[in-house]
Coordinates of C-alpha atoms in Angstrom, one line a residue:
X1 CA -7.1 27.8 -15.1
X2 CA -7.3 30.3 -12.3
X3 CA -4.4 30.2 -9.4
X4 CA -7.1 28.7 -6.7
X5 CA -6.9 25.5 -9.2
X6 CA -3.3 24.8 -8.9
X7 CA -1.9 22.1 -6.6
X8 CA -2.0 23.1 -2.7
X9 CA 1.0 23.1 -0.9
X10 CA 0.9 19.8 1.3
X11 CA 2.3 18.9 4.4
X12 CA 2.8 15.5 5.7
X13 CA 1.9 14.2 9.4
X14 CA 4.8 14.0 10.9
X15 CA 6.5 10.8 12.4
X16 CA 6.8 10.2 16.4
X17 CA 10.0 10.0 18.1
X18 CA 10.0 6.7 19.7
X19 CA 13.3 7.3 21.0
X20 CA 12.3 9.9 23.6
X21 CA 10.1 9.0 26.9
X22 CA 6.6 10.6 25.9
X23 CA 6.2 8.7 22.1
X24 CA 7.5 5.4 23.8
X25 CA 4.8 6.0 26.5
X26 CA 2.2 7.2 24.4
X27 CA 2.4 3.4 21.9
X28 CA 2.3 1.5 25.3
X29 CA -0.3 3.2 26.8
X30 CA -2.4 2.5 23.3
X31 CA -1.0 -1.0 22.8
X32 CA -2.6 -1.6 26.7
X33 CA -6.1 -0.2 25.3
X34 CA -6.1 -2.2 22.1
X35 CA -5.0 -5.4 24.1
X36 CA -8.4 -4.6 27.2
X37 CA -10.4 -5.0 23.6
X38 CA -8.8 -8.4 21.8
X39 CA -11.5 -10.6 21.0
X40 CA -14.6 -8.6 19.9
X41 CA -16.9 -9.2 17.3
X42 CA -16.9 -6.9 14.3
X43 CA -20.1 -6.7 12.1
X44 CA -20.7 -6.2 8.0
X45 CA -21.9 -2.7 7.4
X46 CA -24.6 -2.0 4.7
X47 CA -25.9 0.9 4.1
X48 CA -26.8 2.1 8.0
X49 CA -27.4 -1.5 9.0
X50 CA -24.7 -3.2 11.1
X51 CA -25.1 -6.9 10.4
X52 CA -23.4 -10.0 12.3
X53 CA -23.4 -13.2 10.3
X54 CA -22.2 -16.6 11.9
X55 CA -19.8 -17.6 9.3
X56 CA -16.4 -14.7 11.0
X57 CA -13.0 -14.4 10.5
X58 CA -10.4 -14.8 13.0
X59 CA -7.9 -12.3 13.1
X60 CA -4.9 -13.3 15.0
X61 CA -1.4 -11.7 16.1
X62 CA 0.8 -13.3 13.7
X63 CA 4.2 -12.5 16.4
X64 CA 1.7 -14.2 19.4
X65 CA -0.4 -16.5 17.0
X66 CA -3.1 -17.7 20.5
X67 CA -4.0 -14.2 21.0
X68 CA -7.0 -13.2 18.9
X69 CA -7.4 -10.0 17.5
X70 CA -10.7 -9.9 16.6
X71 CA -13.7 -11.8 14.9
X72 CA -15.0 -9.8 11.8
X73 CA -18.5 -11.1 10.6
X74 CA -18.1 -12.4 6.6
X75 CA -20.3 -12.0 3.8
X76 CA -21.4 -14.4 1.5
X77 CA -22.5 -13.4 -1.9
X78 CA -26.2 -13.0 -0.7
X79 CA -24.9 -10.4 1.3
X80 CA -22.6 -9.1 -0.8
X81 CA -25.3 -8.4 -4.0
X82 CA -27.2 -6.8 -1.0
X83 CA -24.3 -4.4 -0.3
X84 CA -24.4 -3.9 -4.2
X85 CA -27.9 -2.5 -4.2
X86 CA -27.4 -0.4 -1.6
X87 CA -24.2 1.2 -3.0
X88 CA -26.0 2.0 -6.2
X89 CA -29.5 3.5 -4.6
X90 CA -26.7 5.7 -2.3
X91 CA -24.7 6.7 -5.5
X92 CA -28.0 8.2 -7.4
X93 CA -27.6 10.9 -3.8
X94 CA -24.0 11.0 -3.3
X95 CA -22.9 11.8 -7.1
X96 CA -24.9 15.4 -6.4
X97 CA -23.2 15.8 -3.0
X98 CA -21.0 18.6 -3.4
X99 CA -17.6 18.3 -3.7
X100 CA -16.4 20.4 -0.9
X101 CA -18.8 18.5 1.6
X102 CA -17.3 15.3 0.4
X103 CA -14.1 16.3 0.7
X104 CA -14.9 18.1 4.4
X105 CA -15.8 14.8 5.4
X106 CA -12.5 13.4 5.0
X107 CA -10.6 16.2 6.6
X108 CA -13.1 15.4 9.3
X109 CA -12.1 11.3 9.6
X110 CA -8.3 12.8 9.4
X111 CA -8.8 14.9 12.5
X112 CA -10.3 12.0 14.1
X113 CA -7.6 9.7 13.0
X114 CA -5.2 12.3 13.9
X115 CA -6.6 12.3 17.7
X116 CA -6.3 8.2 18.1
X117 CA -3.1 8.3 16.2
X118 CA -1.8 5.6 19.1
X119 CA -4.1 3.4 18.7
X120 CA -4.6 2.7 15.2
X121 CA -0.7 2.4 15.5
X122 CA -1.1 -0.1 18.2
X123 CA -3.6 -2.2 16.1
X124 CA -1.0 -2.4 13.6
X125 CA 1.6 -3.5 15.9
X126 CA -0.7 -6.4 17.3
X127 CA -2.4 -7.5 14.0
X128 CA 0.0 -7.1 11.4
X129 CA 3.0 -7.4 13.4
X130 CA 4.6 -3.8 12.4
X131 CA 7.3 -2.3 15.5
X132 CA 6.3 1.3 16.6
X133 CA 8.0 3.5 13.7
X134 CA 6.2 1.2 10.7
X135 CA 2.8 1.1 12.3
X136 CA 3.4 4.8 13.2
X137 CA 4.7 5.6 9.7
X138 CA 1.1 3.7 8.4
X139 CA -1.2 6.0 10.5
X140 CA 0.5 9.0 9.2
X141 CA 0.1 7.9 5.9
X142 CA -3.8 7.2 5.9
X143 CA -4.1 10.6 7.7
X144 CA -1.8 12.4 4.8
X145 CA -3.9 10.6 2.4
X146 CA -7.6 11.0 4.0
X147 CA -6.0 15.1 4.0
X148 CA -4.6 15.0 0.0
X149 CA -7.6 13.6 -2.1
X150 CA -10.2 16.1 0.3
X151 CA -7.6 18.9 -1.0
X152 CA -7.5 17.6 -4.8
X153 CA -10.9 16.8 -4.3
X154 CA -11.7 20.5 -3.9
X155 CA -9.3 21.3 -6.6
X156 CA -10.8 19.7 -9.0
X157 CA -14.3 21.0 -8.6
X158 CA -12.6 24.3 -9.0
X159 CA -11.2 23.2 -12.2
X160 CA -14.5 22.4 -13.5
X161 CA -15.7 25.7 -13.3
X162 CA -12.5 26.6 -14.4
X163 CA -11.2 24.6 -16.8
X164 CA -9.3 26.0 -20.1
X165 CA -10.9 24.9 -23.5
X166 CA -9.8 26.3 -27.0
X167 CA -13.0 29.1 -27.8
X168 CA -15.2 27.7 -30.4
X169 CA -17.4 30.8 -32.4
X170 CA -20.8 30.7 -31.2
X171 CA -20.7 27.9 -28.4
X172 CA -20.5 27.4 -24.9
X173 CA -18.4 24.5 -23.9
X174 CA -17.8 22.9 -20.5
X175 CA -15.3 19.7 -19.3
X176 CA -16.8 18.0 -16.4
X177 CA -15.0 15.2 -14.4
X178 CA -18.0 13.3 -12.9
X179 CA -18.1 10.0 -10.5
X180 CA -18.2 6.4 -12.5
X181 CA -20.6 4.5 -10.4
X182 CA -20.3 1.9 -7.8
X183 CA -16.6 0.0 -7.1
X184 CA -14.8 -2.6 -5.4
X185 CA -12.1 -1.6 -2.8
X186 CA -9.6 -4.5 -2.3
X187 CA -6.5 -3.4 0.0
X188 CA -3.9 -5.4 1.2
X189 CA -2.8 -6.6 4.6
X190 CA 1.0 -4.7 4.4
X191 CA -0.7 -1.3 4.8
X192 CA -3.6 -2.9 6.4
X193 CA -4.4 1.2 7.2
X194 CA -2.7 3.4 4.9
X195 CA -3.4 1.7 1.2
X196 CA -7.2 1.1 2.6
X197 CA -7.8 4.8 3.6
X198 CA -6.3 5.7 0.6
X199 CA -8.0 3.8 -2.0
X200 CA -11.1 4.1 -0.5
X201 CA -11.5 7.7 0.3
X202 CA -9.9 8.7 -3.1
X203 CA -13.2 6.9 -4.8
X204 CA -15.8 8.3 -2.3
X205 CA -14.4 11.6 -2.5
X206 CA -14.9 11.5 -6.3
X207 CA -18.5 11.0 -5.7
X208 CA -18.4 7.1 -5.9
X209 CA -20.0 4.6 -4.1
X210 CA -18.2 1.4 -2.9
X211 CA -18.0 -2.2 -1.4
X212 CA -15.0 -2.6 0.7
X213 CA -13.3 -6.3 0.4
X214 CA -10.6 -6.0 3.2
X215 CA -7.8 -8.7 3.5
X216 CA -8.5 -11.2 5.9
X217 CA -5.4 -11.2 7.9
X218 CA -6.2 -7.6 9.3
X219 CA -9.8 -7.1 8.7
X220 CA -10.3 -5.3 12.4
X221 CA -8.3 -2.6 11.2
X222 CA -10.8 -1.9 8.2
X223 CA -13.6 -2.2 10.5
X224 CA -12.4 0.2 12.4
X225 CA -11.3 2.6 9.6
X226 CA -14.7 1.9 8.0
X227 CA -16.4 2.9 11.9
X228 CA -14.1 5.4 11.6
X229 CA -16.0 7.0 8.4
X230 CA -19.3 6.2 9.6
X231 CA -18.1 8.4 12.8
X232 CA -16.9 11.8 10.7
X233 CA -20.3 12.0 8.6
X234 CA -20.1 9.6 5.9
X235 CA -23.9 8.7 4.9
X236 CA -24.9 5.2 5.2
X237 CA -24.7 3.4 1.8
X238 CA -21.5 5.4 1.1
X239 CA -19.1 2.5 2.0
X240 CA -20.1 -0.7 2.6
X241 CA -18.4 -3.2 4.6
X242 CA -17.9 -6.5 3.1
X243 CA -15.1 -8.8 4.4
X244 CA -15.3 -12.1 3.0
X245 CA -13.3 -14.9 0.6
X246 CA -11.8 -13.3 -2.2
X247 CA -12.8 -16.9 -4.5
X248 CA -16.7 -16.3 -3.5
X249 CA -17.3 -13.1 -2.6
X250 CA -14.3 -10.6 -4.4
X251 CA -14.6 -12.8 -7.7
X252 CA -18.6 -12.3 -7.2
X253 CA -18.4 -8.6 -7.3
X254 CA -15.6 -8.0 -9.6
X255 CA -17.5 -10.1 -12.1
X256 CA -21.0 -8.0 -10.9
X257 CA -22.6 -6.1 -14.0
X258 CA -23.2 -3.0 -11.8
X259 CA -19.6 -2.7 -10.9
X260 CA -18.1 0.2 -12.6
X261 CA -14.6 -0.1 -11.5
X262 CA -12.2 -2.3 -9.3
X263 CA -9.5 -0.7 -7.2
X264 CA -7.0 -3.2 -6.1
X265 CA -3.4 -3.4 -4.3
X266 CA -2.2 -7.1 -3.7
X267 CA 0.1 -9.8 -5.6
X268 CA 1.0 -9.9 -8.9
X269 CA -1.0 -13.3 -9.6
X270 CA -4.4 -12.1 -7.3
X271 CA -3.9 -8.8 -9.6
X272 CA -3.6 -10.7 -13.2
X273 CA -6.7 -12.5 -12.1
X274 CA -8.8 -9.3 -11.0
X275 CA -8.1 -7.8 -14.3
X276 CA -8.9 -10.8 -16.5
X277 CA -12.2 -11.4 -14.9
X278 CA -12.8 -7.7 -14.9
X279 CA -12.5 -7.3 -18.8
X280 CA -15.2 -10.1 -19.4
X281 CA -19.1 -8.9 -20.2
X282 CA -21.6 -9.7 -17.9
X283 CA -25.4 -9.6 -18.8
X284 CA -26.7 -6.2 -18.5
X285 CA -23.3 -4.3 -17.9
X286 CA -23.0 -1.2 -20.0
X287 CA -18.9 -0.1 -19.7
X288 CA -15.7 -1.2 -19.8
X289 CA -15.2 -2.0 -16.0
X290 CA -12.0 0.2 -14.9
X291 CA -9.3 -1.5 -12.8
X292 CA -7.1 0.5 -10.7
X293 CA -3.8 -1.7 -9.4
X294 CA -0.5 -1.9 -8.0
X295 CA 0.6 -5.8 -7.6
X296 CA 4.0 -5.8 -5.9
X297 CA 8.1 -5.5 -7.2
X298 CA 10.9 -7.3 -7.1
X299 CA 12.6 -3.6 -6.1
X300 CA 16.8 -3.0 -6.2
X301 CA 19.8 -0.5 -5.6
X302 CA 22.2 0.0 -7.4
X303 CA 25.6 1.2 -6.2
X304 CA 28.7 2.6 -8.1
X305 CA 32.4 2.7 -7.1
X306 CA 31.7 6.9 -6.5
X307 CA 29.0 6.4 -3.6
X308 CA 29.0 6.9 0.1
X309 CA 29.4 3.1 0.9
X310 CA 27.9 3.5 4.5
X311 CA 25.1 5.2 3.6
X312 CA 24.2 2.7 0.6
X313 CA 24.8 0.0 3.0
X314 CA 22.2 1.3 5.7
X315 CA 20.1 1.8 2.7
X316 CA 20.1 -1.8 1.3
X317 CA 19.6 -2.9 4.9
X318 CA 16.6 -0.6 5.5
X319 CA 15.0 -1.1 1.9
X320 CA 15.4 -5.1 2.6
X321 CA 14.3 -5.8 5.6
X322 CA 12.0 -3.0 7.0
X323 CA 8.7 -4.6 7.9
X324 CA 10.4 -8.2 7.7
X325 CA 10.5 -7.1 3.8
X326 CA 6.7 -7.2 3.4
X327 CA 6.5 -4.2 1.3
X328 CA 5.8 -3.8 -2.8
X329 CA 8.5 -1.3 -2.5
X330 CA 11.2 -3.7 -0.5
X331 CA 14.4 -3.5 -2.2
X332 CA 14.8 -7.7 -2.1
X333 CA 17.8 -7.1 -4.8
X334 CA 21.3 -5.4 -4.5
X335 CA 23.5 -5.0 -7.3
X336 CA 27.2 -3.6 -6.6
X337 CA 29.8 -2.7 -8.9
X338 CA 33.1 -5.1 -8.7
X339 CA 35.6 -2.5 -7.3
X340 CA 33.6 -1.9 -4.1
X341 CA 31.8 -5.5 -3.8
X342 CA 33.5 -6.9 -0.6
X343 CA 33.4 -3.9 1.3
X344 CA 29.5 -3.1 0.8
X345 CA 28.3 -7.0 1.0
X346 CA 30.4 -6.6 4.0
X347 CA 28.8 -4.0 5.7
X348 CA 25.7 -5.0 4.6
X349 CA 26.0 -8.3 6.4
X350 CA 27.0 -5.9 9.7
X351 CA 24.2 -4.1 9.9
X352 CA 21.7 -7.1 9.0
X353 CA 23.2 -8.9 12.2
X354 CA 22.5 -5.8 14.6
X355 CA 19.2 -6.2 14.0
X356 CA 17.4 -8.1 16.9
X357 CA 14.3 -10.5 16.1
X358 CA 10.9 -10.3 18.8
X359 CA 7.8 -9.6 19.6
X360 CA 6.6 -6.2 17.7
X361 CA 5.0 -5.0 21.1
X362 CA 7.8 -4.7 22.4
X363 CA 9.1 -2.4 19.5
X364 CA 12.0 -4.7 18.1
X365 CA 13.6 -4.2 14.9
X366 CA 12.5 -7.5 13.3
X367 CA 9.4 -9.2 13.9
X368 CA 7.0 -11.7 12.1
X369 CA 5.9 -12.5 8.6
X370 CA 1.8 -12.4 8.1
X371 CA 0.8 -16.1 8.7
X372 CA 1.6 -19.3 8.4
X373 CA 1.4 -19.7 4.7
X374 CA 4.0 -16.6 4.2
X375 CA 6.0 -18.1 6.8
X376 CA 6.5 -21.5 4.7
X377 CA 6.8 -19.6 1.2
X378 CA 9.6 -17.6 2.3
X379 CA 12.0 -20.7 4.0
X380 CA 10.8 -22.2 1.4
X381 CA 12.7 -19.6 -1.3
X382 CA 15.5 -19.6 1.8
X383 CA 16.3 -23.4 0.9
X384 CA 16.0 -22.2 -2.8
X385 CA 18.3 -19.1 -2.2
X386 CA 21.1 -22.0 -0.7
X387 CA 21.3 -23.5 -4.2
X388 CA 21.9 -20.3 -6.1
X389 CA 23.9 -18.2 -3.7
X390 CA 26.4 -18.3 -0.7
X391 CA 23.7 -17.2 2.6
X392 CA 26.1 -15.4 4.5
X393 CA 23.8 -14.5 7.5
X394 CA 20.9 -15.3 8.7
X395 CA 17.8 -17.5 6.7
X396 CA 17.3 -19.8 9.9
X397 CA 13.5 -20.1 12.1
X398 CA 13.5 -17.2 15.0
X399 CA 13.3 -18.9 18.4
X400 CA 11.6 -15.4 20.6
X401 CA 11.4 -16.3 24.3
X402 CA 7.7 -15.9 25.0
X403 CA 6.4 -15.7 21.9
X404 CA 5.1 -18.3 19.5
X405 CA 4.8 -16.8 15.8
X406 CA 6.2 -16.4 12.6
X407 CA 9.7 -15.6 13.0
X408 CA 12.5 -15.6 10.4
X409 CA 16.0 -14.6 10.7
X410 CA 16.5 -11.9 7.8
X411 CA 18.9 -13.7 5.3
X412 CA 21.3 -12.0 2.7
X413 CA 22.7 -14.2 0.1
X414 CA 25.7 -13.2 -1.9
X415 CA 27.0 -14.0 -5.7
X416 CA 23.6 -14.5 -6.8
X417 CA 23.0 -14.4 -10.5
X418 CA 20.8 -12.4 -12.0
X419 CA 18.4 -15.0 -13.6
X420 CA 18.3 -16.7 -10.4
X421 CA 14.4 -17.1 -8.6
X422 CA 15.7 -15.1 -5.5
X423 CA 16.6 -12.4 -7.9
X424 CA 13.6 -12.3 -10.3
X425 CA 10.5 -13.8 -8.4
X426 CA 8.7 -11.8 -5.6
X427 CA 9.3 -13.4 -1.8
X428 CA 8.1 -10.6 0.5
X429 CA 9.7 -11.7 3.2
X430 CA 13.3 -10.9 4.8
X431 CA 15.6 -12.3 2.0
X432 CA 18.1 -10.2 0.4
X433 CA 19.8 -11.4 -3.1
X434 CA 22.8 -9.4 -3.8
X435 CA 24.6 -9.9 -7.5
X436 CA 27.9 -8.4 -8.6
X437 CA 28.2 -6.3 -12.0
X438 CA 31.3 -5.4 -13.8
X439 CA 30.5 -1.7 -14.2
X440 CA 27.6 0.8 -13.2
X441 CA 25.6 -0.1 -16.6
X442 CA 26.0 -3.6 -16.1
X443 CA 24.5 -3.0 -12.9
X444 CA 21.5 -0.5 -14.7
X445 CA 21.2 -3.7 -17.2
X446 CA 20.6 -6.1 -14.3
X447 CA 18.1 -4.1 -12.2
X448 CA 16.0 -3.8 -15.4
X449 CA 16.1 -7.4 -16.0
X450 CA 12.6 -8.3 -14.3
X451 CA 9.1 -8.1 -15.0
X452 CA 8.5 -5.8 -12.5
X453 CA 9.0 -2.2 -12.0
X454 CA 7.6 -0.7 -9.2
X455 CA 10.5 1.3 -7.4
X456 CA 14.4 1.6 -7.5
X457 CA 17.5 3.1 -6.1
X458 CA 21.0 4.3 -7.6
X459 CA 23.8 5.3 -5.4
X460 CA 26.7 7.3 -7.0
X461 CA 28.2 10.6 -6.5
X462 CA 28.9 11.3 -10.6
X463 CA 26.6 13.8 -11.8
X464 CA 26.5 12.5 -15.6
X465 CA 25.9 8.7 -14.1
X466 CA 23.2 9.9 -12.2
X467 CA 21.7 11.4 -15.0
X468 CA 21.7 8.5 -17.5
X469 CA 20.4 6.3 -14.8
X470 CA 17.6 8.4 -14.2
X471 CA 16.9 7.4 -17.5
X472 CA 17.5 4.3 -18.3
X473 CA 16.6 2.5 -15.0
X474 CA 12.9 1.7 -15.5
X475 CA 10.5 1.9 -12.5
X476 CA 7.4 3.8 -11.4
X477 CA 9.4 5.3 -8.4
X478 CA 13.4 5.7 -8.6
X479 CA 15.3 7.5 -5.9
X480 CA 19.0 8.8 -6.1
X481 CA 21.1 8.1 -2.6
X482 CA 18.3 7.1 -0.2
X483 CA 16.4 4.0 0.1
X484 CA 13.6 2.8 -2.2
X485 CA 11.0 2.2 0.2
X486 CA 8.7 5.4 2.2
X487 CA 6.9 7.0 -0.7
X488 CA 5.8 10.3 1.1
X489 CA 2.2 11.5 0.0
X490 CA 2.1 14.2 -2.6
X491 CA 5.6 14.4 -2.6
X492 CA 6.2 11.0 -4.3
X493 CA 3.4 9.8 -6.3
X494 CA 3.3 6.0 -6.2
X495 CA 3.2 3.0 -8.6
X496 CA 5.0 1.5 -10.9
X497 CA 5.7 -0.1 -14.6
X498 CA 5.2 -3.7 -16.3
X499 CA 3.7 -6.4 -13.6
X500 CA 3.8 -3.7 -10.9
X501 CA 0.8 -2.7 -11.8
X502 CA -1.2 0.1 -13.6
X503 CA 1.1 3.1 -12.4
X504 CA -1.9 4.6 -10.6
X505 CA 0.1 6.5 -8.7
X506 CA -1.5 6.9 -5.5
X507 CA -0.7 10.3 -3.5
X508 CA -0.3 11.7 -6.8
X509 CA -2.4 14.8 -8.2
X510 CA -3.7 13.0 -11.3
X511 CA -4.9 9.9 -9.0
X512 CA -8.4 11.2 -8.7
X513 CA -9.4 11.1 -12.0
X514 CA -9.2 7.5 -12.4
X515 CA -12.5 7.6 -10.3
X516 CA -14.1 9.7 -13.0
X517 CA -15.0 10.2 -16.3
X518 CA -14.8 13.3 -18.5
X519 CA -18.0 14.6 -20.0
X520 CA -17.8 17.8 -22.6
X521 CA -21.0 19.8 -22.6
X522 CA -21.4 22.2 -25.7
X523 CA -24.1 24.7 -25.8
X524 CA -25.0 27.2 -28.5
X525 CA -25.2 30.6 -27.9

């Protein structure tokens, strides 16, 4: 391999400073814009036709739930099978695009991106309910990513040309990675930005075609990302637009013979269900379809009697309860050695009480869960979390003056055993379950005690404990004395082990080639 095909040196978009006059002014200013447009209609996009079907979704501000965000036309599965044909006359074109103009279009969409930072941001903060520095953090995360795969896109057409096989007498030989076909893009409403720029472009970039399922609860977002697209040179037919029920139309298309692959980041149960319908046969399909997916974590820190106790503190707190603990990543679980229990659990319950509950808008710390439904399943695991724990703070419905939404109080429970539902099920929502362990291994033996295994923290300042726990705690993403959420692109490739998914990682430099397929050439001389 030549030194042009080695990974690029990356550098990530870097995060506004809310705390200083022009970042505040800037998010206002865009949150003003975004609010002068609530209530348009959003069409279906197929190939270069923009269609608007009666049947829409209503997206709503889950921390103001009578303001409408948008109404995003929804496909049915005539529509959908329409969207189909189209990606797969496009992908007979767009497989013999070359790479570098594929990937100049998404270094094109980032520089777009880049210049309405604010007001994707702002969408965020009204749709899915994310203060400044989350919805900020998810902007500069799509951008990083739209930037990365256009990079390793490029770097991988070099290796092509490039690439290293043992000589064979006589022959020629040649290792291609070429596109698979036509997929299904199914993001999830947490990163209703980020995750959806990054799945999709990583597939298109690789000279795939795809139909793009967004989640209903912020489908304007994807429109706009998918506008967005359209905007920086994408051709029609590229990426089609296809919101719509995930029981008609996602199960439709995952179950489609044409579909080649299924890229999806949602729930454990929505992502056990993809992949069993996915490995069935349909008439007339030719491959094993490929399914791409990271499906949540029930995430923990671990923290010795050797750690900085303040800084593991913040760092439960953070992990917990950033984003109202709607992340995959959220670190829902705490386990603390005996000797420095009370003192941690009690700074923990400090810092969860600063935090102040409202309206995102207006940048608080704590702000609403999705929708109704989430809203119910997590008091419901509150009530639960009474039974097998002592709630020590917070757990109780959010009263916000002016403001009718989803509020819940974030809620740490203490003494909770590690077989307990709080401790091994996934809430995603602001509830904290923190257990006690006799020693740092017991505490190693209870973080590993779940079916998940998607990211971790250990906090300790013993060199030899660190290193044992860097092997024996078992997740896709472990981090020694910081928090385990904020996965940074190309700089921590993201996904994890068991029920957490397919360890994709996304961000990474080997993520690309799960849109491709190897082909060896061998020609005689």
């Amino acid at each position: 391999m030549n030194k042009t095909a080695k990974p690029a040196v990356f550098r990530n978009e870097p995060f506004t400073d809310f705390s200083q006059e022009p970042g505040k002014r800037a998010m206002q200013e865009a949150i003003a814009k975004v609010k002068s447009e609530l209530g348009r209609e959003y069409p279906l996009r197929i190939g270069g036709e923009l269609i608007f079907t009666e049947d829409k979704i209503c997206s709503f501000n889950p921390g103001q739930t009578g303001e409408t965000i948008g109404w995003v036309s929804k496909a049915d599965r005539v529509l959908a099978e329409k969207a189909m044909q189209t990606a797969l006359e496009t992908f007979e074109s767009w497989k013999k695009t070359a790479a570098q103009t594929r990937a100049e279009i998404l270094l094109k969409a980032a520089a777009i991106m880049q210049e309405r930072k604010h007001e994707f941001s702002a969408l965020m903060v009204l749709e899915a309910g994310k203060n400044y520095a989350e919805a900020d953090a998810d902007t500069a995360e799509a951008i990083d990513f739209l930037n990365f795969y256009a990079r390793e896109m490029i770097r991988l057409s070099e290796i092509n040309e490039t690439m290293p096989l043992t000589p064979v007498a006589g022959e020629e030989n040649r290792l291609t990675y070429i596109p698979l076909g036509v997929g299904v893009i199914i993001p999830p409403w947490n990163f209703p930005l980020a995750i959806c720029a990054g799945m999709t472009s990583a597939a298109i970039v690789a000279g795939n075609t795809v139909l793009l399922k967004p989640a209903s609860n912020t489908s304007v977002i994807a429109a706009k990302f998918a506008a967005l697209m359209e905007e920086a040179g994408l051709p029609a037919g590229v990426l089609n637009f296809v919101p719509g029920s995930g029981a008609e139309v996602g199960d439709y298309l995952t179950t489609h013979p044409q579909t080649r692959f299924i890229s999806f980041t949602g729930s454990k149960e929505v992502g056990l269900h993809i992949n069993k319908l996915a490995a069935g046969v349909a008439p007339g399909q030719l491959w094993i379809k490929r399914v791409v997916a990271e499906m949540g974590g029930k995430d923990g820190i671990v923290v010795d009697e050797t750690a900085d106790l303040d800084a593991a503190a913040q760092a439960i707190v953070t992990s917990a309860f950033g984003y109202q603990g709607q992340k995959c990543s959220a670190g829902s679980r705490a386990f603390i050695v005996e000797a420095v229990y009370d003192e941690v659990v009690k700074k923990v319950v400090e810092l969860t009480r600063r935090l102040t509950i409202g309206l995102p808008e207006h940048n608080f710390p704590i702000g609403p869960v999705i929708d109704e439904s989430s809203y119910r399943k997590v008091l419901k695991y509150i009530q639960i979390g009474k039974q097998e724990g002592e709630l020590l703070t917070g757990g109780r419905q959010a009263e916000v003056t002016g403001a009718q939404g989803f509020y819940i109080e974030p809620a740490v429970f203490a003494g909770v055993s590690g077989k307990a539902r709080i401790m091994q099920e996934e809430i995603f929502g602001p509830v904290l379950a923190i257990g006690k362990a006799q020693d740092w291994r017991e505490a190693v033996r209870l973080f590993n005690d779940t079916e998940f295994g998607l990211t971790g923290a250990f906090f300790s300042r013993d060199e030899d404990r660190i290193s044992e726990a860097l092997e024996t705690m078992h997740c896709g993403n472990l981090y020694v004395n910081r928090k385990c959420t904020g996965a940074l692109v190309g700089g921590h490739p993201f996904g994890g082990f068991n029920m957490s998914g397919t360890d994709s990682k996304a961000g990474g430099y080997d993520y690309l080639l799960l849109f491709t397929q190897a082909k060896l050439t061998s020609r005689k001389k």
